[in-house]
Amino acid sequence: MHQFLEAAIIGVGLGAQYALLALGFTLIFGILGVVNFAHGGFYMLGGYVAYTCVAGLGLAYPLAVVVAMLATAALGWLFELLLIEPLIDDHLATLMLSLGLYLIISTVVLAIFGPISMEFAFPVTGSFHAGSVYLPRENLIVLAVCLVAIACLWLVLFRTDLGRALRALADDRAVGMAQGLRPRLLFPLAFALATGLAGLTGALVTPILSLAPGVGEPVLATSFLTVILGGLGSLGGAALAAFIVGLVEAYTSVYFGGSIGALVLFVMVLLLLVFRPTGLLGRDVRGA
Amino acid sequence: MSLLEIDGLTIRYGGITALNGISIAVTEGETVLLVGANGAGKSSTINAIIGLVPAAGGRIVFDGKDLATVPCERRARLGIGFAPEGRRVFPRLSVTDNVLSGAFGLGRAHQKQALDWLCSVFPLLIERAKQPAGQLSGGQQQMVAIARAMCSFPRLLLLDEPFLGLAPVWIQQISAAIAQMKQRGTTVLMTEQMARPALKLATRGYVMRGGEVRRSGTVAEIREIALADEYL
Ligand SMILES: Nc1ncnc2c1ncn2[C@@H]1O[C@H](COP(=O)(O)OP(=O)(O)O)[C@@H](O)[C@H]1O
Ligand SMILES: [Mg+2]
């Protein structure tokens, strides 16, 4: 029983991380129509910025996390404004640009930090006991921060003018512009929001998992998988799918061990695409 | 002086000339009707004013300002409201969010004032406030689209076939709402294929055909022409 509960908490923790990544990924796709191949790069960069702040500048870890989030948001903002925005309607061009940015981020990280993984440890250790259930404190902290971030994102998207404008542009860009919504102002902000969340996740999670060049690739793969599972462009679907993916990974690794989780997930997505091609909460977006 | 002055406007889609040098003027406070069959160029005219299609020639002057250098997303803030053909509400946004998206960045006080007034014109906006607009009927969506266009309190309201495909009961309700927009002092430029309900609202009109303005005149004159040409 305690194993079952532990796996549930671990799964929810993973789910919250995946949700932050997938929500950003689907935000960029749903609003801008851009597939951001650099998403994993922003995650990795968040980790390296936080590491540099702690190890190089001696900042406290929580402050380093904030700096990492702001830095990745700023880079996302600049990237969208200067490179994506002029080519926003050219899907192939934006795809190549984001892939190019990913390669640049990877190469710069490799050049500065080398190929080995960094000694970057979460500052809080130990674990929390409740009866026979045993949970690492670091996972609980990361889970709490991720949930707060998801709640903040929800508030921005559903309780502010900015969020409303972004959702309107996602539904019908031409009509949104005709109502006075300005993509040139709003799209860089949406991009920054998404990449800032990826950077935040990287800063929180890489000290627990690992920090090395290449940690971004599985992140991109998981984001893709989550977003397809949830339904392209659906925020609720991405969040739901993220927690499903997290729980599946946690339970398969606890009960079957190893990499069977990835297999289970791919089979799930495959079946879903056969029986419900729009994803869990996706729908025909042509509207009424 | 005219609030809106269109002079020799030409629009091409690839090789097709949709508008061939039309001239239209709308004075502050008027309600002007563009009437014409499908393909006459009514939507092209409206879309060119709001900036969704580029002009291949001619000038559009709003409130003394040439719109040639003003991109689409800045025209709304000059005081132009737009309810497109086919309504095109934001399907996944709630009714309230649809309406308020027409007042981005105008501040909470303006938004509240506008929403209160629009809710008094369209009680539907209260009843269906939280429902995704994509789930509404055509007539309801048209109301949302007009409310969205009015939420910034524009000086000029563009209505592209607001009665298209609607049952008489909806046409009546929407006509009453448009009359309230006029009472507020809003200048209206609207299009219709079927002129009858729209003529009740208009002060003046233009008859379009094949991308050209064929006739213009008072409501009575347009009614005569429309009768002869079977637009009624
Ligand atoms: N996006 C477009 N691409 C090509 N041709 C178009 C397009 N939009 C309109 N047209 C053509 O332009 C002409 C005028 O169309 P439109 O302005 O929609 O007329 P109306 O609104 O009076 O029905 C028509 O011949 C139509 O086929
Ligand atoms: Mg039309």
PDB file of C-alpha atoms in Angstrom, chain A residues 47-279:
ATOM      1  CA  GLY A  47      19.108  24.483 -15.236  1.00  0.00           C
ATOM      2  CA  TYR A  48      22.443  25.958 -16.307  1.00  0.00           C
ATOM      3  CA  VAL A  49      21.485  29.519 -15.407  1.00  0.00           C
ATOM      4  CA  ALA A  50      20.365  28.402 -11.941  1.00  0.00           C
ATOM      5  CA  TYR A  51      23.554  26.362 -11.555  1.00  0.00           C
ATOM      6  CA  THR A  52      25.718  29.331 -12.561  1.00  0.00           C
ATOM      7  CA  CYS A  53      23.892  31.600 -10.139  1.00  0.00           C
ATOM      8  CA  VAL A  54      24.415  29.186  -7.266  1.00  0.00           C
ATOM      9  CA  ALA A  55      27.895  27.836  -8.027  1.00  0.00           C
ATOM     10  CA  GLY A  56      29.388  30.859  -9.774  1.00  0.00           C
ATOM     11  CA  LEU A  57      27.713  33.847  -8.150  1.00  0.00           C
ATOM     12  CA  GLY A  58      26.871  32.351  -4.784  1.00  0.00           C
ATOM     13  CA  LEU A  59      23.192  33.246  -4.969  1.00  0.00           C
ATOM     14  CA  ALA A  60      20.674  31.438  -2.805  1.00  0.00           C
ATOM     15  CA  TYR A  61      18.937  28.654  -4.707  1.00  0.00           C
ATOM     16  CA  PRO A  62      15.405  30.155  -4.648  1.00  0.00           C
ATOM     17  CA  LEU A  63      16.791  33.386  -6.059  1.00  0.00           C
ATOM     18  CA  ALA A  64      18.685  31.406  -8.707  1.00  0.00           C
ATOM     19  CA  VAL A  65      15.429  29.757  -9.747  1.00  0.00           C
ATOM     20  CA  VAL A  66      13.807  33.166 -10.192  1.00  0.00           C
ATOM     21  CA  VAL A  67      16.778  34.425 -12.214  1.00  0.00           C
ATOM     22  CA  ALA A  68      16.633  31.306 -14.410  1.00  0.00           C
ATOM     23  CA  MET A  69      12.958  31.837 -15.066  1.00  0.00           C
ATOM     24  CA  LEU A  70      13.430  35.517 -15.936  1.00  0.00           C
ATOM     25  CA  ALA A  71      16.467  34.829 -18.126  1.00  0.00           C
ATOM     26  CA  THR A  72      14.729  32.124 -20.153  1.00  0.00           C
ATOM     27  CA  ALA A  73      11.628  34.302 -20.447  1.00  0.00           C
ATOM     28  CA  ALA A  74      13.754  37.205 -21.695  1.00  0.00           C
ATOM     29  CA  LEU A  75      15.502  35.003 -24.255  1.00  0.00           C
ATOM     30  CA  GLY A  76      12.136  33.641 -25.419  1.00  0.00           C
ATOM     31  CA  TRP A  77      10.761  37.178 -25.716  1.00  0.00           C
ATOM     32  CA  LEU A  78      13.719  38.366 -27.800  1.00  0.00           C
ATOM     33  CA  PHE A  79      13.720  35.240 -29.963  1.00  0.00           C
ATOM     34  CA  GLU A  80      10.020  35.625 -30.790  1.00  0.00           C
ATOM     35  CA  LEU A  81      10.211  39.360 -31.356  1.00  0.00           C
ATOM     36  CA  LEU A  82      13.315  39.388 -33.544  1.00  0.00           C
ATOM     37  CA  LEU A  83      13.252  36.067 -35.394  1.00  0.00           C
ATOM     38  CA  ILE A  84       9.880  34.301 -35.191  1.00  0.00           C
ATOM     39  CA  GLU A  85       7.572  37.295 -35.554  1.00  0.00           C
ATOM     40  CA  PRO A  86       8.717  38.369 -39.044  1.00  0.00           C
ATOM     41  CA  LEU A  87       8.140  34.800 -40.307  1.00  0.00           C
ATOM     42  CA  ILE A  88       5.201  33.885 -38.090  1.00  0.00           C
ATOM     43  CA  ASP A  89       3.006  32.511 -40.879  1.00  0.00           C
ATOM     44  CA  ASP A  90       5.713  30.362 -42.418  1.00  0.00           C
ATOM     45  CA  HIS A  91       5.447  27.094 -40.478  1.00  0.00           C
ATOM     46  CA  LEU A  92       8.553  25.536 -41.944  1.00  0.00           C
ATOM     47  CA  ALA A  93      10.662  28.641 -41.289  1.00  0.00           C
ATOM     48  CA  THR A  94       9.606  28.949 -37.645  1.00  0.00           C
ATOM     49  CA  LEU A  95      10.195  25.242 -37.139  1.00  0.00           C
ATOM     50  CA  MET A  96      13.716  25.570 -38.545  1.00  0.00           C
ATOM     51  CA  LEU A  97      14.363  28.677 -36.462  1.00  0.00           C
ATOM     52  CA  SER A  98      13.395  26.961 -33.233  1.00  0.00           C
ATOM     53  CA  LEU A  99      15.452  23.906 -34.143  1.00  0.00           C
ATOM     54  CA  GLY A 100      18.362  26.236 -34.893  1.00  0.00           C
ATOM     55  CA  LEU A 101      17.964  27.970 -31.547  1.00  0.00           C
ATOM     56  CA  TYR A 102      18.011  24.597 -29.813  1.00  0.00           C
ATOM     57  CA  LEU A 103      21.281  23.715 -31.535  1.00  0.00           C
ATOM     58  CA  ILE A 104      22.780  27.083 -30.573  1.00  0.00           C
ATOM     59  CA  ILE A 105      21.748  26.710 -26.926  1.00  0.00           C
ATOM     60  CA  SER A 106      23.166  23.161 -26.820  1.00  0.00           C
ATOM     61  CA  THR A 107      26.415  24.198 -28.456  1.00  0.00           C
ATOM     62  CA  VAL A 108      26.919  27.213 -26.211  1.00  0.00           C
ATOM     63  CA  VAL A 109      26.240  25.113 -23.120  1.00  0.00           C
ATOM     64  CA  LEU A 110      28.636  22.440 -24.350  1.00  0.00           C
ATOM     65  CA  ALA A 111      31.325  25.032 -25.104  1.00  0.00           C
ATOM     66  CA  ILE A 112      31.051  26.702 -21.713  1.00  0.00           C
ATOM     67  CA  PHE A 113      30.356  23.791 -19.380  1.00  0.00           C
ATOM     68  CA  GLY A 114      31.697  20.801 -21.280  1.00  0.00           C
ATOM     69  CA  PRO A 115      30.022  17.437 -21.851  1.00  0.00           C
ATOM     70  CA  ILE A 116      30.050  16.183 -18.268  1.00  0.00           C
ATOM     71  CA  SER A 117      27.134  16.607 -15.906  1.00  0.00           C
ATOM     72  CA  MET A 118      27.296  19.334 -13.287  1.00  0.00           C
ATOM     73  CA  GLU A 119      27.455  18.910  -9.523  1.00  0.00           C
ATOM     74  CA  PHE A 120      24.168  20.625  -8.912  1.00  0.00           C
ATOM     75  CA  ALA A 121      22.281  19.358  -5.878  1.00  0.00           C
ATOM     76  CA  PHE A 122      18.948  20.410  -4.491  1.00  0.00           C
ATOM     77  CA  PRO A 123      19.617  22.394  -1.289  1.00  0.00           C
ATOM     78  CA  VAL A 124      16.958  20.584   0.734  1.00  0.00           C
ATOM     79  CA  THR A 125      17.471  16.898   1.455  1.00  0.00           C
ATOM     80  CA  GLY A 126      15.914  14.276   3.643  1.00  0.00           C
ATOM     81  CA  SER A 127      12.467  12.927   3.482  1.00  0.00           C
ATOM     82  CA  PHE A 128       9.048  13.222   4.899  1.00  0.00           C
ATOM     83  CA  HIS A 129       7.440  10.272   6.668  1.00  0.00           C
ATOM     84  CA  ALA A 130       3.784   9.612   7.205  1.00  0.00           C
ATOM     85  CA  GLY A 131       3.300   6.149   8.576  1.00  0.00           C
ATOM     86  CA  SER A 132       5.150   3.852   6.243  1.00  0.00           C
ATOM     87  CA  VAL A 133       4.954   6.332   3.359  1.00  0.00           C
ATOM     88  CA  TYR A 134       8.311   7.874   2.626  1.00  0.00           C
ATOM     89  CA  LEU A 135       8.626  10.926   0.370  1.00  0.00           C
ATOM     90  CA  PRO A 136      11.729  12.947  -0.549  1.00  0.00           C
ATOM     91  CA  ARG A 137      11.337  16.553   0.598  1.00  0.00           C
ATOM     92  CA  GLU A 138      12.853  17.912  -2.620  1.00  0.00           C
ATOM     93  CA  ASN A 139      10.101  16.288  -4.679  1.00  0.00           C
ATOM     94  CA  LEU A 140       7.446  17.758  -2.448  1.00  0.00           C
ATOM     95  CA  ILE A 141       8.943  21.242  -2.750  1.00  0.00           C
ATOM     96  CA  VAL A 142       9.203  20.993  -6.519  1.00  0.00           C
ATOM     97  CA  LEU A 143       5.627  19.736  -6.674  1.00  0.00           C
ATOM     98  CA  ALA A 144       4.397  22.674  -4.591  1.00  0.00           C
ATOM     99  CA  VAL A 145       6.241  25.245  -6.720  1.00  0.00           C
ATOM    100  CA  CYS A 146       4.993  23.639  -9.949  1.00  0.00           C
ATOM    101  CA  LEU A 147       1.403  23.665  -8.744  1.00  0.00           C
ATOM    102  CA  VAL A 148       1.707  27.333  -7.768  1.00  0.00           C
ATOM    103  CA  ALA A 149       3.153  28.102 -11.203  1.00  0.00           C
ATOM    104  CA  ILE A 150       0.315  26.250 -12.936  1.00  0.00           C
ATOM    105  CA  ALA A 151      -2.198  28.202 -10.839  1.00  0.00           C
ATOM    106  CA  CYS A 152      -0.467  31.492 -11.751  1.00  0.00           C
ATOM    107  CA  LEU A 153      -0.511  30.577 -15.433  1.00  0.00           C
ATOM    108  CA  TRP A 154      -4.207  29.788 -15.174  1.00  0.00           C
ATOM    109  CA  LEU A 155      -4.827  33.181 -13.554  1.00  0.00           C
ATOM    110  CA  VAL A 156      -2.883  34.980 -16.288  1.00  0.00           C
ATOM    111  CA  LEU A 157      -4.717  33.148 -19.065  1.00  0.00           C
ATOM    112  CA  PHE A 158      -8.231  33.278 -17.648  1.00  0.00           C
ATOM    113  CA  ARG A 159      -8.294  36.342 -15.431  1.00  0.00           C
ATOM    114  CA  THR A 160      -6.331  39.040 -17.262  1.00  0.00           C
ATOM    115  CA  ASP A 161      -6.720  41.117 -20.404  1.00  0.00           C
ATOM    116  CA  LEU A 162      -3.485  39.603 -21.706  1.00  0.00           C
ATOM    117  CA  GLY A 163      -4.754  36.045 -21.316  1.00  0.00           C
ATOM    118  CA  ARG A 164      -8.081  36.856 -22.914  1.00  0.00           C
ATOM    119  CA  ALA A 165      -6.346  38.530 -25.847  1.00  0.00           C
ATOM    120  CA  LEU A 166      -4.038  35.546 -26.339  1.00  0.00           C
ATOM    121  CA  ARG A 167      -6.928  33.082 -26.295  1.00  0.00           C
ATOM    122  CA  ALA A 168      -8.848  35.255 -28.746  1.00  0.00           C
ATOM    123  CA  LEU A 169      -5.891  35.366 -31.127  1.00  0.00           C
ATOM    124  CA  ALA A 170      -5.582  31.585 -30.809  1.00  0.00           C
ATOM    125  CA  ASP A 171      -9.214  31.175 -31.879  1.00  0.00           C
ATOM    126  CA  ASP A 172      -9.164  33.606 -34.828  1.00  0.00           C
ATOM    127  CA  ARG A 173      -6.095  35.721 -35.409  1.00  0.00           C
ATOM    128  CA  ALA A 174      -7.487  37.880 -38.219  1.00  0.00           C
ATOM    129  CA  VAL A 175     -10.631  38.826 -36.355  1.00  0.00           C
ATOM    130  CA  GLY A 176      -8.630  39.340 -33.166  1.00  0.00           C
ATOM    131  CA  MET A 177      -6.391  41.820 -34.971  1.00  0.00           C
ATOM    132  CA  ALA A 178      -9.457  43.556 -36.367  1.00  0.00           C
ATOM    133  CA  GLN A 179     -10.627  44.010 -32.743  1.00  0.00           C
ATOM    134  CA  GLY A 180      -7.361  45.789 -31.974  1.00  0.00           C
ATOM    135  CA  LEU A 181      -5.352  42.896 -30.525  1.00  0.00           C
ATOM    136  CA  ARG A 182      -1.721  43.349 -31.518  1.00  0.00           C
ATOM    137  CA  PRO A 183       0.215  40.134 -32.186  1.00  0.00           C
ATOM    138  CA  ARG A 184       3.488  42.038 -32.371  1.00  0.00           C
ATOM    139  CA  LEU A 185       3.025  43.073 -28.759  1.00  0.00           C
ATOM    140  CA  LEU A 186       1.294  39.948 -27.443  1.00  0.00           C
ATOM    141  CA  PHE A 187       3.044  37.041 -29.172  1.00  0.00           C
ATOM    142  CA  PRO A 188       6.492  37.785 -27.709  1.00  0.00           C
ATOM    143  CA  LEU A 189       4.845  37.893 -24.270  1.00  0.00           C
ATOM    144  CA  ALA A 190       3.146  34.537 -24.852  1.00  0.00           C
ATOM    145  CA  PHE A 191       6.448  33.059 -25.972  1.00  0.00           C
ATOM    146  CA  ALA A 192       8.227  34.499 -22.934  1.00  0.00           C
ATOM    147  CA  LEU A 193       5.575  33.081 -20.626  1.00  0.00           C
ATOM    148  CA  ALA A 194       6.040  29.620 -22.120  1.00  0.00           C
ATOM    149  CA  THR A 195       9.849  29.628 -22.182  1.00  0.00           C
ATOM    150  CA  GLY A 196       9.999  31.139 -18.698  1.00  0.00           C
ATOM    151  CA  LEU A 197       7.964  28.189 -17.437  1.00  0.00           C
ATOM    152  CA  ALA A 198      10.318  25.772 -19.205  1.00  0.00           C
ATOM    153  CA  GLY A 199      13.284  27.543 -17.612  1.00  0.00           C
ATOM    154  CA  LEU A 200      11.607  27.444 -14.221  1.00  0.00           C
ATOM    155  CA  THR A 201      11.016  23.715 -14.584  1.00  0.00           C
ATOM    156  CA  GLY A 202      14.631  23.175 -15.610  1.00  0.00           C
ATOM    157  CA  ALA A 203      15.922  25.146 -12.631  1.00  0.00           C
ATOM    158  CA  LEU A 204      13.732  23.131 -10.268  1.00  0.00           C
ATOM    159  CA  VAL A 205      14.180  19.670 -11.720  1.00  0.00           C
ATOM    160  CA  THR A 206      17.771  19.437 -13.000  1.00  0.00           C
ATOM    161  CA  PRO A 207      19.224  19.471  -9.458  1.00  0.00           C
ATOM    162  CA  ILE A 208      17.114  16.385  -8.701  1.00  0.00           C
ATOM    163  CA  LEU A 209      17.605  14.540 -11.982  1.00  0.00           C
ATOM    164  CA  SER A 210      20.761  15.686 -13.748  1.00  0.00           C
ATOM    165  CA  LEU A 211      22.245  18.679 -15.504  1.00  0.00           C
ATOM    166  CA  ALA A 212      24.192  17.941 -18.668  1.00  0.00           C
ATOM    167  CA  PRO A 213      23.982  18.913 -22.335  1.00  0.00           C
ATOM    168  CA  GLY A 214      21.261  16.793 -23.862  1.00  0.00           C
ATOM    169  CA  VAL A 215      18.841  16.855 -20.924  1.00  0.00           C
ATOM    170  CA  GLY A 216      16.539  18.922 -23.122  1.00  0.00           C
ATOM    171  CA  GLU A 217      15.867  16.202 -25.665  1.00  0.00           C
ATOM    172  CA  PRO A 218      13.706  13.881 -23.570  1.00  0.00           C
ATOM    173  CA  VAL A 219      11.891  16.996 -22.357  1.00  0.00           C
ATOM    174  CA  LEU A 220      10.941  17.910 -25.914  1.00  0.00           C
ATOM    175  CA  ALA A 221       9.870  14.323 -26.597  1.00  0.00           C
ATOM    176  CA  THR A 222       7.695  14.192 -23.474  1.00  0.00           C
ATOM    177  CA  SER A 223       6.142  17.568 -24.282  1.00  0.00           C
ATOM    178  CA  PHE A 224       5.254  16.356 -27.760  1.00  0.00           C
ATOM    179  CA  LEU A 225       3.766  13.161 -26.429  1.00  0.00           C
ATOM    180  CA  THR A 226       1.794  14.968 -23.733  1.00  0.00           C
ATOM    181  CA  VAL A 227       0.405  17.541 -26.109  1.00  0.00           C
ATOM    182  CA  ILE A 228      -0.657  14.891 -28.632  1.00  0.00           C
ATOM    183  CA  LEU A 229      -2.279  12.876 -25.851  1.00  0.00           C
ATOM    184  CA  GLY A 230      -4.120  15.926 -24.531  1.00  0.00           C
ATOM    185  CA  GLY A 231      -5.194  17.265 -27.901  1.00  0.00           C
ATOM    186  CA  LEU A 232      -3.239  19.831 -29.908  1.00  0.00           C
ATOM    187  CA  GLY A 233      -3.781  23.354 -28.649  1.00  0.00           C
ATOM    188  CA  SER A 234      -5.937  22.344 -25.684  1.00  0.00           C
ATOM    189  CA  LEU A 235      -4.590  23.726 -22.389  1.00  0.00           C
ATOM    190  CA  GLY A 236      -6.845  21.580 -20.206  1.00  0.00           C
ATOM    191  CA  GLY A 237      -5.942  18.540 -22.290  1.00  0.00           C
ATOM    192  CA  ALA A 238      -2.217  19.215 -21.942  1.00  0.00           C
ATOM    193  CA  ALA A 239      -2.491  19.510 -18.153  1.00  0.00           C
ATOM    194  CA  LEU A 240      -4.614  16.367 -17.855  1.00  0.00           C
ATOM    195  CA  ALA A 241      -2.324  14.400 -20.161  1.00  0.00           C
ATOM    196  CA  ALA A 242       0.753  15.578 -18.237  1.00  0.00           C
ATOM    197  CA  PHE A 243      -0.558  14.077 -15.007  1.00  0.00           C
ATOM    198  CA  ILE A 244      -1.531  10.855 -16.813  1.00  0.00           C
ATOM    199  CA  VAL A 245       1.975  10.593 -18.276  1.00  0.00           C
ATOM    200  CA  GLY A 246       3.516  11.293 -14.856  1.00  0.00           C
ATOM    201  CA  LEU A 247       1.403   8.668 -13.126  1.00  0.00           C
ATOM    202  CA  VAL A 248       1.998   6.053 -15.824  1.00  0.00           C
ATOM    203  CA  GLU A 249       5.747   6.626 -15.586  1.00  0.00           C
ATOM    204  CA  ALA A 250       5.708   6.450 -11.794  1.00  0.00           C
ATOM    205  CA  TYR A 251       3.579   3.311 -11.545  1.00  0.00           C
ATOM    206  CA  THR A 252       5.335   1.406 -14.298  1.00  0.00           C
ATOM    207  CA  SER A 253       8.727   2.186 -12.802  1.00  0.00           C
ATOM    208  CA  VAL A 254       7.629   1.192  -9.290  1.00  0.00           C
ATOM    209  CA  TYR A 255       5.895  -2.031 -10.316  1.00  0.00           C
ATOM    210  CA  PHE A 256       7.724  -3.086 -13.476  1.00  0.00           C
ATOM    211  CA  GLY A 257      10.915  -1.077 -13.291  1.00  0.00           C
ATOM    212  CA  GLY A 258      13.092   0.339 -16.036  1.00  0.00           C
ATOM    213  CA  SER A 259      11.903   1.724 -19.314  1.00  0.00           C
ATOM    214  CA  ILE A 260       8.608  -0.084 -19.719  1.00  0.00           C
ATOM    215  CA  GLY A 261       6.881   3.250 -18.959  1.00  0.00           C
ATOM    216  CA  ALA A 262       7.964   4.756 -22.269  1.00  0.00           C
ATOM    217  CA  LEU A 263       6.600   1.729 -24.098  1.00  0.00           C
ATOM    218  CA  VAL A 264       3.267   1.915 -22.265  1.00  0.00           C
ATOM    219  CA  LEU A 265       2.974   5.606 -23.110  1.00  0.00           C
ATOM    220  CA  PHE A 266       3.693   5.125 -26.786  1.00  0.00           C
ATOM    221  CA  VAL A 267       1.119   2.342 -26.980  1.00  0.00           C
ATOM    222  CA  MET A 268      -1.377   4.612 -25.216  1.00  0.00           C
ATOM    223  CA  VAL A 269      -0.780   7.444 -27.659  1.00  0.00           C
ATOM    224  CA  LEU A 270      -0.951   5.070 -30.585  1.00  0.00           C
ATOM    225  CA  LEU A 271      -4.304   3.673 -29.445  1.00  0.00           C
ATOM    226  CA  LEU A 272      -5.588   7.158 -28.767  1.00  0.00           C
ATOM    227  CA  LEU A 273      -4.634   8.341 -32.231  1.00  0.00           C
ATOM    228  CA  VAL A 274      -6.510   5.409 -33.713  1.00  0.00           C
ATOM    229  CA  PHE A 275      -9.684   5.772 -31.659  1.00  0.00           C
ATOM    230  CA  ARG A 276      -9.733   9.492 -30.854  1.00  0.00           C
ATOM    231  CA  PRO A 277      -7.430  11.357 -33.247  1.00  0.00           C
ATOM    232  CA  THR A 278      -8.169  14.761 -31.698  1.00  0.00           C
ATOM    233  CA  GLY A 279      -6.627  13.728 -28.359  1.00  0.00           C
TER     234      GLY A 279
END
